Amino acid sequence: MPRYGQRTTEESSAAGSEALRGAVVGGAKWGLLCGGLGIAGYFLSPIYRSLTVQFKVYIQMSGMTLGAWLEADRRLRAYEFAARRERKRMNDEAVWRRWEGMVEEEERKEVGRKQEKG
């Protein structure tokens, strides 16, 4: 039984999958953005044109890495929020069921007492 706040293996795998999807999407989005800026820089800036190919690739990859990191983090935080909300809903549901059971038990006892008297 995991302690409070610990994840099960399934939850960890699902969180990792969500972060991976976010990283791929973020890398693609920011890669396109940096590629567009690179094309604009090539046509508009003589300084950018004079850079080496390796440095241009480094700039492009830095943007993709930043985008992947930001999107993966955003998706992971959203996943954790949803998981926490679901866990809280399940706990509240269990408390409610326990409360309903207690109320029903009291009603049965009350009916039994009335039948004994009557």
PDB file of C-alpha atoms in Angstrom:
ATOM      1  CA  MET A   1       0.000   0.000   0.000  1.00  0.00           C
ATOM      2  CA  PRO A   2       1.604   3.297  -1.039  1.00  0.00           C
ATOM      3  CA  ARG A   3       1.914   6.027   1.532  1.00  0.00           C
ATOM      4  CA  TYR A   4       0.042   9.283   1.124  1.00  0.00           C
ATOM      5  CA  GLY A   5       1.418  11.280  -1.788  1.00  0.00           C
ATOM      6  CA  GLN A   6       3.257   8.391  -3.430  1.00  0.00           C
ATOM      7  CA  ARG A   7       2.396   7.285  -6.925  1.00  0.00           C
ATOM      8  CA  THR A   8       1.752   3.782  -8.087  1.00  0.00           C
ATOM      9  CA  THR A   9       3.656   2.395 -11.054  1.00  0.00           C
ATOM     10  CA  GLU A  10       0.655   2.959 -13.331  1.00  0.00           C
ATOM     11  CA  GLU A  11       0.317   6.588 -12.248  1.00  0.00           C
ATOM     12  CA  SER A  12       4.037   7.169 -12.783  1.00  0.00           C
ATOM     13  CA  SER A  13       3.884   5.623 -16.247  1.00  0.00           C
ATOM     14  CA  ALA A  14       0.852   7.713 -17.177  1.00  0.00           C
ATOM     15  CA  ALA A  15       2.543  10.890 -15.911  1.00  0.00           C
ATOM     16  CA  GLY A  16       5.684  10.060 -17.884  1.00  0.00           C
ATOM     17  CA  SER A  17       3.654   9.418 -21.030  1.00  0.00           C
ATOM     18  CA  GLU A  18       1.875  12.737 -20.644  1.00  0.00           C
ATOM     19  CA  ALA A  19       5.182  14.559 -20.158  1.00  0.00           C
ATOM     20  CA  LEU A  20       6.622  12.820 -23.234  1.00  0.00           C
ATOM     21  CA  ARG A  21       3.647  13.865 -25.369  1.00  0.00           C
ATOM     22  CA  GLY A  22       4.066  17.413 -24.101  1.00  0.00           C
ATOM     23  CA  ALA A  23       7.773  17.391 -24.911  1.00  0.00           C
ATOM     24  CA  VAL A  24       7.157  16.204 -28.473  1.00  0.00           C
ATOM     25  CA  VAL A  25       4.421  18.764 -29.084  1.00  0.00           C
ATOM     26  CA  GLY A  26       6.390  21.589 -27.455  1.00  0.00           C
ATOM     27  CA  GLY A  27       9.549  20.724 -29.376  1.00  0.00           C
ATOM     28  CA  ALA A  28       7.641  20.686 -32.652  1.00  0.00           C
ATOM     29  CA  LYS A  29       5.829  23.976 -31.978  1.00  0.00           C
ATOM     30  CA  TRP A  30       8.894  25.831 -30.799  1.00  0.00           C
ATOM     31  CA  GLY A  31      10.994  24.214 -33.524  1.00  0.00           C
ATOM     32  CA  LEU A  32       8.667  25.647 -36.153  1.00  0.00           C
ATOM     33  CA  LEU A  33       8.736  29.021 -34.442  1.00  0.00           C
ATOM     34  CA  CYS A  34      12.542  29.071 -34.234  1.00  0.00           C
ATOM     35  CA  GLY A  35      12.772  27.827 -37.817  1.00  0.00           C
ATOM     36  CA  GLY A  36      10.572  30.702 -38.955  1.00  0.00           C
ATOM     37  CA  LEU A  37      12.676  33.153 -36.980  1.00  0.00           C
ATOM     38  CA  GLY A  38      15.810  31.600 -38.498  1.00  0.00           C
ATOM     39  CA  ILE A  39      14.459  32.084 -42.011  1.00  0.00           C
ATOM     40  CA  ALA A  40      13.498  35.664 -41.193  1.00  0.00           C
ATOM     41  CA  GLY A  41      16.934  36.232 -39.677  1.00  0.00           C
ATOM     42  CA  TYR A  42      18.625  34.826 -42.769  1.00  0.00           C
ATOM     43  CA  PHE A  43      16.795  37.231 -45.081  1.00  0.00           C
ATOM     44  CA  LEU A  44      16.794  40.275 -42.802  1.00  0.00           C
ATOM     45  CA  SER A  45      20.048  40.156 -40.835  1.00  0.00           C
ATOM     46  CA  PRO A  46      23.583  40.091 -42.220  1.00  0.00           C
ATOM     47  CA  ILE A  47      24.799  39.147 -38.734  1.00  0.00           C
ATOM     48  CA  TYR A  48      22.648  35.986 -38.725  1.00  0.00           C
ATOM     49  CA  ARG A  49      23.823  35.105 -42.250  1.00  0.00           C
ATOM     50  CA  SER A  50      27.447  35.350 -41.122  1.00  0.00           C
ATOM     51  CA  LEU A  51      26.971  32.799 -38.313  1.00  0.00           C
ATOM     52  CA  THR A  52      28.289  29.284 -38.804  1.00  0.00           C
ATOM     53  CA  VAL A  53      25.895  26.474 -39.630  1.00  0.00           C
ATOM     54  CA  GLN A  54      26.756  24.782 -36.356  1.00  0.00           C
ATOM     55  CA  PHE A  55      25.765  27.841 -34.336  1.00  0.00           C
ATOM     56  CA  LYS A  56      22.514  28.222 -36.291  1.00  0.00           C
ATOM     57  CA  VAL A  57      21.711  24.580 -35.531  1.00  0.00           C
ATOM     58  CA  TYR A  58      22.550  25.206 -31.873  1.00  0.00           C
ATOM     59  CA  ILE A  59      20.146  28.170 -31.787  1.00  0.00           C
ATOM     60  CA  GLN A  60      17.418  26.078 -33.441  1.00  0.00           C
ATOM     61  CA  MET A  61      17.935  23.149 -31.066  1.00  0.00           C
ATOM     62  CA  SER A  62      17.996  25.446 -28.033  1.00  0.00           C
ATOM     63  CA  GLY A  63      14.572  26.763 -28.975  1.00  0.00           C
ATOM     64  CA  MET A  64      13.252  23.255 -29.501  1.00  0.00           C
ATOM     65  CA  THR A  65      14.668  22.101 -26.166  1.00  0.00           C
ATOM     66  CA  LEU A  66      13.176  25.073 -24.342  1.00  0.00           C
ATOM     67  CA  GLY A  67       9.783  24.466 -25.967  1.00  0.00           C
ATOM     68  CA  ALA A  68       9.885  20.760 -25.142  1.00  0.00           C
ATOM     69  CA  TRP A  69      10.774  21.498 -21.529  1.00  0.00           C
ATOM     70  CA  LEU A  70       8.067  24.148 -21.090  1.00  0.00           C
ATOM     71  CA  GLU A  71       5.294  22.092 -22.689  1.00  0.00           C
ATOM     72  CA  ALA A  72       6.272  18.889 -20.851  1.00  0.00           C
ATOM     73  CA  ASP A  73       6.227  20.765 -17.547  1.00  0.00           C
ATOM     74  CA  ARG A  74       2.880  22.377 -18.323  1.00  0.00           C
ATOM     75  CA  ARG A  75       1.299  19.050 -19.245  1.00  0.00           C
ATOM     76  CA  LEU A  76       2.774  17.273 -16.243  1.00  0.00           C
ATOM     77  CA  ARG A  77       1.417  19.929 -13.867  1.00  0.00           C
ATOM     78  CA  ALA A  78      -2.016  19.661 -15.522  1.00  0.00           C
ATOM     79  CA  TYR A  79      -1.892  15.864 -15.227  1.00  0.00           C
ATOM     80  CA  GLU A  80      -0.936  16.041 -11.546  1.00  0.00           C
ATOM     81  CA  PHE A  81      -3.755  18.505 -10.873  1.00  0.00           C
ATOM     82  CA  ALA A  82      -6.266  16.195 -12.576  1.00  0.00           C
ATOM     83  CA  ALA A  83      -4.918  13.156 -10.697  1.00  0.00           C
ATOM     84  CA  ARG A  84      -5.116  15.011  -7.371  1.00  0.00           C
ATOM     85  CA  ARG A  85      -8.675  16.101  -8.148  1.00  0.00           C
ATOM     86  CA  GLU A  86      -9.652  12.518  -9.052  1.00  0.00           C
ATOM     87  CA  ARG A  87      -8.041  11.131  -5.878  1.00  0.00           C
ATOM     88  CA  LYS A  88      -9.890  13.726  -3.787  1.00  0.00           C
ATOM     89  CA  ARG A  89     -13.166  12.866  -5.523  1.00  0.00           C
ATOM     90  CA  MET A  90     -12.639   9.173  -4.768  1.00  0.00           C
ATOM     91  CA  ASN A  91     -11.815   9.914  -1.115  1.00  0.00           C
ATOM     92  CA  ASP A  92     -14.873  12.152  -0.779  1.00  0.00           C
ATOM     93  CA  GLU A  93     -17.004   9.452  -2.380  1.00  0.00           C
ATOM     94  CA  ALA A  94     -15.693   6.865   0.105  1.00  0.00           C
ATOM     95  CA  VAL A  95     -16.429   9.180   3.033  1.00  0.00           C
ATOM     96  CA  TRP A  96     -19.929   9.798   1.672  1.00  0.00           C
ATOM     97  CA  ARG A  97     -20.576   6.051   1.285  1.00  0.00           C
ATOM     98  CA  ARG A  98     -19.330   5.439   4.831  1.00  0.00           C
ATOM     99  CA  TRP A  99     -21.619   8.218   6.108  1.00  0.00           C
ATOM    100  CA  GLU A 100     -24.598   6.799   4.211  1.00  0.00           C
ATOM    101  CA  GLY A 101     -23.858   3.373   5.694  1.00  0.00           C
ATOM    102  CA  MET A 102     -23.808   4.836   9.190  1.00  0.00           C
ATOM    103  CA  VAL A 103     -27.117   6.638   8.608  1.00  0.00           C
ATOM    104  CA  GLU A 104     -28.749   3.498   7.189  1.00  0.00           C
ATOM    105  CA  GLU A 105     -27.482   1.465  10.149  1.00  0.00           C
ATOM    106  CA  GLU A 106     -28.971   4.007  12.572  1.00  0.00           C
ATOM    107  CA  GLU A 107     -32.279   3.871  10.696  1.00  0.00           C
ATOM    108  CA  ARG A 108     -32.319   0.059  10.916  1.00  0.00           C
ATOM    109  CA  LYS A 109     -31.588   0.218  14.632  1.00  0.00           C
ATOM    110  CA  GLU A 110     -34.370   2.770  15.086  1.00  0.00           C
ATOM    111  CA  VAL A 111     -36.835   0.589  13.152  1.00  0.00           C
ATOM    112  CA  GLY A 112     -35.771  -2.424  15.253  1.00  0.00           C
ATOM    113  CA  ARG A 113     -36.342  -0.476  18.473  1.00  0.00           C
ATOM    114  CA  LYS A 114     -39.787   0.630  17.321  1.00  0.00           C
ATOM    115  CA  GLN A 115     -40.729  -2.942  16.415  1.00  0.00           C
ATOM    116  CA  GLU A 116     -39.595  -4.187  19.835  1.00  0.00           C
ATOM    117  CA  LYS A 117     -41.736  -1.553  21.578  1.00  0.00           C
ATOM    118  CA  GLY A 118     -44.736  -1.909  19.300  1.00  0.00           C
TER     119      GLY A 118
END
